[in-house]
PDB file of C-alpha atoms in Angstrom:
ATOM      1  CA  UNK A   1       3.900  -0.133  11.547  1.00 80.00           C
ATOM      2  CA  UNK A   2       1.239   1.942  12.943  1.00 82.00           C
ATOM      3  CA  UNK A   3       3.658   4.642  13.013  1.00 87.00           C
ATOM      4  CA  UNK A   4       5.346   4.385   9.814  1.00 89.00           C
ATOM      5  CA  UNK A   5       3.034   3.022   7.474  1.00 91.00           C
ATOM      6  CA  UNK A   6      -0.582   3.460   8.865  1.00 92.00           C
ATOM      7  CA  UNK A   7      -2.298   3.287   5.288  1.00 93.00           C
ATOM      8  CA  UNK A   8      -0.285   0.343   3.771  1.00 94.00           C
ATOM      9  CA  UNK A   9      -1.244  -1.572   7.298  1.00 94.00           C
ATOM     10  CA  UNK A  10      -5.176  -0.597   6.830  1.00 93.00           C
ATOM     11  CA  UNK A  11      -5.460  -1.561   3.302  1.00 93.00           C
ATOM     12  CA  UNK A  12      -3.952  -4.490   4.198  1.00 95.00           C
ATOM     13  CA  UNK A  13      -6.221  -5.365   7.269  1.00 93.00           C
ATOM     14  CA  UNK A  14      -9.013  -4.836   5.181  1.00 92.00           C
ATOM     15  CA  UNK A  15      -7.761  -6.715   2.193  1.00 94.00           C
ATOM     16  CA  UNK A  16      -6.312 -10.210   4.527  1.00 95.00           C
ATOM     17  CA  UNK A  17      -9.275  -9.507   7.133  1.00 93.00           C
ATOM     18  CA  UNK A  18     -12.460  -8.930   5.751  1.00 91.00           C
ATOM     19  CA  UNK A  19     -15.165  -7.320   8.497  1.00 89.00           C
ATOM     20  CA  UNK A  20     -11.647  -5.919  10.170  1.00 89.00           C
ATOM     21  CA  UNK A  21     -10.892  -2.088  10.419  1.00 88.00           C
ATOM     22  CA  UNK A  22      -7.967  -0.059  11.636  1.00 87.00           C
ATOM     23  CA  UNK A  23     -10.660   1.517  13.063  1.00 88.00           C
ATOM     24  CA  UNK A  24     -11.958  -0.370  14.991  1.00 86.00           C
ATOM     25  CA  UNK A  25      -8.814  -0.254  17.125  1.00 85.00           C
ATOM     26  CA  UNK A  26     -10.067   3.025  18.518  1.00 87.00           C
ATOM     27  CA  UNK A  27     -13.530   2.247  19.258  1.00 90.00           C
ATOM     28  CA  UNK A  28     -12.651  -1.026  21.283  1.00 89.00           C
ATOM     29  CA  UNK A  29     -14.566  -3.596  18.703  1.00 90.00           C
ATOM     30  CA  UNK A  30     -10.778  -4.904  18.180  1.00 88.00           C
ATOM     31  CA  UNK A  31      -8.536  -5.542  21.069  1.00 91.00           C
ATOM     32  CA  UNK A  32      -4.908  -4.241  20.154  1.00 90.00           C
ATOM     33  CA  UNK A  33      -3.297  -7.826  20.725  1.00 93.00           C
ATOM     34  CA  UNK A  34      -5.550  -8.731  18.477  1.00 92.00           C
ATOM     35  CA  UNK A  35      -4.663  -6.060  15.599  1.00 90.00           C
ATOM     36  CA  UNK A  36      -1.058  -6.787  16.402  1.00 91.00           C
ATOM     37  CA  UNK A  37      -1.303 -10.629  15.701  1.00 93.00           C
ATOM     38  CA  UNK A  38      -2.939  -9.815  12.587  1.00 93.00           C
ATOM     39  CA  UNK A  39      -0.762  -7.426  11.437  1.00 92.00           C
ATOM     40  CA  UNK A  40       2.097  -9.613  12.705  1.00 92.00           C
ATOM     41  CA  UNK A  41       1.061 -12.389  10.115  1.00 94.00           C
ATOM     42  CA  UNK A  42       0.104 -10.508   7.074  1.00 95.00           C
ATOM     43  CA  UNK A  43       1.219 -12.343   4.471  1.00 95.00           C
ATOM     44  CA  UNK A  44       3.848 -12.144   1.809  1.00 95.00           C
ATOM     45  CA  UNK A  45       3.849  -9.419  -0.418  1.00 94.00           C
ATOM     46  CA  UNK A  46       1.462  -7.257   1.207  1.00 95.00           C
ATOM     47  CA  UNK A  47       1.880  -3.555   1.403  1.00 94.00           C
ATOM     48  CA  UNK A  48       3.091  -3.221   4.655  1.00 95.00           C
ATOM     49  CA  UNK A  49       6.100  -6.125   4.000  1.00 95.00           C
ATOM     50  CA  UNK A  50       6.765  -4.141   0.926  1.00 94.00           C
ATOM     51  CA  UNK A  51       7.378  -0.584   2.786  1.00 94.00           C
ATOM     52  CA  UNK A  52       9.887  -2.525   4.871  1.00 94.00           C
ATOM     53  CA  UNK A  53      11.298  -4.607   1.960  1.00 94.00           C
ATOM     54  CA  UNK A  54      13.194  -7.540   2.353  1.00 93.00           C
ATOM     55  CA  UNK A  55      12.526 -11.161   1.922  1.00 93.00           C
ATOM     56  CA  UNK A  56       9.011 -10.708   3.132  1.00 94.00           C
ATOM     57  CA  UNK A  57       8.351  -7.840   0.381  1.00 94.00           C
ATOM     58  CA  UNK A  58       7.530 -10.690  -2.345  1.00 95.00           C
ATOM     59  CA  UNK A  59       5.430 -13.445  -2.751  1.00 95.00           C
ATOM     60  CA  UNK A  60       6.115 -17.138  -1.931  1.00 94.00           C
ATOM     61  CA  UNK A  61       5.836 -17.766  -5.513  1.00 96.00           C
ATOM     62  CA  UNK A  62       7.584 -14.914  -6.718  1.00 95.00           C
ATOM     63  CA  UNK A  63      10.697 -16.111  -4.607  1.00 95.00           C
ATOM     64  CA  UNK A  64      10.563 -19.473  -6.304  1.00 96.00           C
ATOM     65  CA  UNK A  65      10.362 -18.079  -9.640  1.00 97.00           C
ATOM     66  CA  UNK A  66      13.781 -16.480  -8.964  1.00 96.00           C
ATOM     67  CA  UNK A  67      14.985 -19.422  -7.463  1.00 95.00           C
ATOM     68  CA  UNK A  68      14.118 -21.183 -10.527  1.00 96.00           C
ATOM     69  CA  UNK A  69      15.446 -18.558 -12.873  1.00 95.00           C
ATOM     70  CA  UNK A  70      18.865 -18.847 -11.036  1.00 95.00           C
ATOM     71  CA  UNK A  71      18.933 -22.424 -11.477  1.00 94.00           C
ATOM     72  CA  UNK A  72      18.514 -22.429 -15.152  1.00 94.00           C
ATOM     73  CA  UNK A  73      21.226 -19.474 -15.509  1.00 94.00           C
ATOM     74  CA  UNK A  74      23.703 -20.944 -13.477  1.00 93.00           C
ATOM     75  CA  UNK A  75      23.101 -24.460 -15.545  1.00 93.00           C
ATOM     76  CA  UNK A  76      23.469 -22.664 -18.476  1.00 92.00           C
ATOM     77  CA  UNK A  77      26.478 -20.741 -17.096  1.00 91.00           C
ATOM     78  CA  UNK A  78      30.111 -21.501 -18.129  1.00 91.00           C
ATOM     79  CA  UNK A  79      30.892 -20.441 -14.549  1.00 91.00           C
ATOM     80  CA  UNK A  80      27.996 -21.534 -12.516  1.00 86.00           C
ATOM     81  CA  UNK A  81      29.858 -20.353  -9.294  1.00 87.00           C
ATOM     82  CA  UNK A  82      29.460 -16.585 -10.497  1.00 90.00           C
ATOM     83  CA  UNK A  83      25.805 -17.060 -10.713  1.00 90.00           C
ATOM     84  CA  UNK A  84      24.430 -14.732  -7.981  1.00 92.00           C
ATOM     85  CA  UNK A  85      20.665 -15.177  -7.017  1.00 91.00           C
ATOM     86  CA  UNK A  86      18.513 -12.095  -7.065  1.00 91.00           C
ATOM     87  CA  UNK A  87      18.674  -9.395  -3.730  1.00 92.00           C
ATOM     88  CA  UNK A  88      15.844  -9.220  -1.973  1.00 93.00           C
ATOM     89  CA  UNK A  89      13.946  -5.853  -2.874  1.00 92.00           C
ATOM     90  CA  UNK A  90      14.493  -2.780  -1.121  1.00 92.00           C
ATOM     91  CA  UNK A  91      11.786  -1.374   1.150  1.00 92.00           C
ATOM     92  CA  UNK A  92       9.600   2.363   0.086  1.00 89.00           C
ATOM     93  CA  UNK A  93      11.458   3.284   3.601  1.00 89.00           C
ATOM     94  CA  UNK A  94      14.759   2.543   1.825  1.00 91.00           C
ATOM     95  CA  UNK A  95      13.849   4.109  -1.250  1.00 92.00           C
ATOM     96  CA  UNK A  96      12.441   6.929   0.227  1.00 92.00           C
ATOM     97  CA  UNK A  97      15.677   6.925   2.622  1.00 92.00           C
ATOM     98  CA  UNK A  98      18.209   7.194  -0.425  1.00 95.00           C
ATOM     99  CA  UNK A  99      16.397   9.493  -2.255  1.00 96.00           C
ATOM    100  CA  UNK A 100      16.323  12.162   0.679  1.00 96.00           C
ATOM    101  CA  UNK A 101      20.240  11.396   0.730  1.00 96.00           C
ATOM    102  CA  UNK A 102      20.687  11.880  -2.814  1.00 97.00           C
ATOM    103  CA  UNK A 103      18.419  15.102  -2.752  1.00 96.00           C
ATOM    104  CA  UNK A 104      20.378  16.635   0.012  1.00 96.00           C
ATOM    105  CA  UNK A 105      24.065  15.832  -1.439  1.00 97.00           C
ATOM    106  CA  UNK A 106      22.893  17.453  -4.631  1.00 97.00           C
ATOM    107  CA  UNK A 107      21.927  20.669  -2.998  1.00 96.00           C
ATOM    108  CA  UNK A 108      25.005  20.435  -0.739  1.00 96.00           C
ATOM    109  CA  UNK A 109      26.886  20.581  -4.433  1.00 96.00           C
ATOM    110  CA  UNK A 110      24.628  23.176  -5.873  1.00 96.00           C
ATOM    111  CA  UNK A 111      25.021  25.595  -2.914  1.00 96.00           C
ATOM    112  CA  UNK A 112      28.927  25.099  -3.122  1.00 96.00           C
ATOM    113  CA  UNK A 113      28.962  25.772  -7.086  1.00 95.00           C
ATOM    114  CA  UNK A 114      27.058  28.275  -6.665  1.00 94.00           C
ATOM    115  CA  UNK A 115      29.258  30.043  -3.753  1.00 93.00           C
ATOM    116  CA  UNK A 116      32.169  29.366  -6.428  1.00 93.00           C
ATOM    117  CA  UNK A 117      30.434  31.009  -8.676  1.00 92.00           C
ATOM    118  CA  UNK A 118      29.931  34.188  -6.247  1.00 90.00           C
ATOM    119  CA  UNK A 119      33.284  34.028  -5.008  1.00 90.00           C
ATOM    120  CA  UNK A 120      34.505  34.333  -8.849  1.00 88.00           C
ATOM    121  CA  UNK A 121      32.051  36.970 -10.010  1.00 88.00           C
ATOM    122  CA  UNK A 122      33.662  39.136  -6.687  1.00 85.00           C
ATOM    123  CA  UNK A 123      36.753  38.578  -7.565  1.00 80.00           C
ATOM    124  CA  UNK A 124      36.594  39.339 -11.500  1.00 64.00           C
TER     125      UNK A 124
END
């Protein structure tokens, strides 16, 4: 987390843990085992969950509002079975993960059009 997320997990400390710096890490005030046990049970919803996504990424409540919102649509459903519940959201890693794929698969496609392009514009 340190590594991959250093401001979501500082905001975080100092949101949860009042009087508690990332800081604070460096100077020796904090011993790391401590940090780690209080990074360790941040709770739901907080910015660092939410960079790694998954079922820790929302609240407690937030998951129970879905739960309840499947409920009533698979009540209401004519074929309750089909009813899926809602994923679990993806993490900013994720995100950030499929957008660098996307990026690089579109400029894969551009470079190849555009050697088409060449190739044509030698030929003709």
């Amino acid at each position: 987390m340190l590594r991959d997320c250093p401001d979501r997990l500082e905001a975080d400390l100092r949101r949860v843990y009042p009087g508690v710096r990332l800081d604070d890490l460096w100077t020796g005030a904090e011993r790391p085992r401590a940090i780690a046990n209080m990074t360790a049970h941040l709770p739901r919803g907080s910015a660092v969950w939410e960079y790694y996504g998954g079922q820790r990424a929302i609240t407690a409540e937030t998951e129970s509002l879905w739960l309840v919102e499947h409920a009533t649509i698979a009540v209401a459903s004519a074929k309750p079975d089909r009813v899926k519940p809602r994923p679990y959201p993806l993490g900013v890693r994720e995100q950030e993960r499929q957008q660098q794929y996307t990026t690089s698969q579109a400029d894969a496609w551009r470079r190849k059009q555009q050697a088409r392009l060449d190739a044509a514009s030698a030929d003709g």
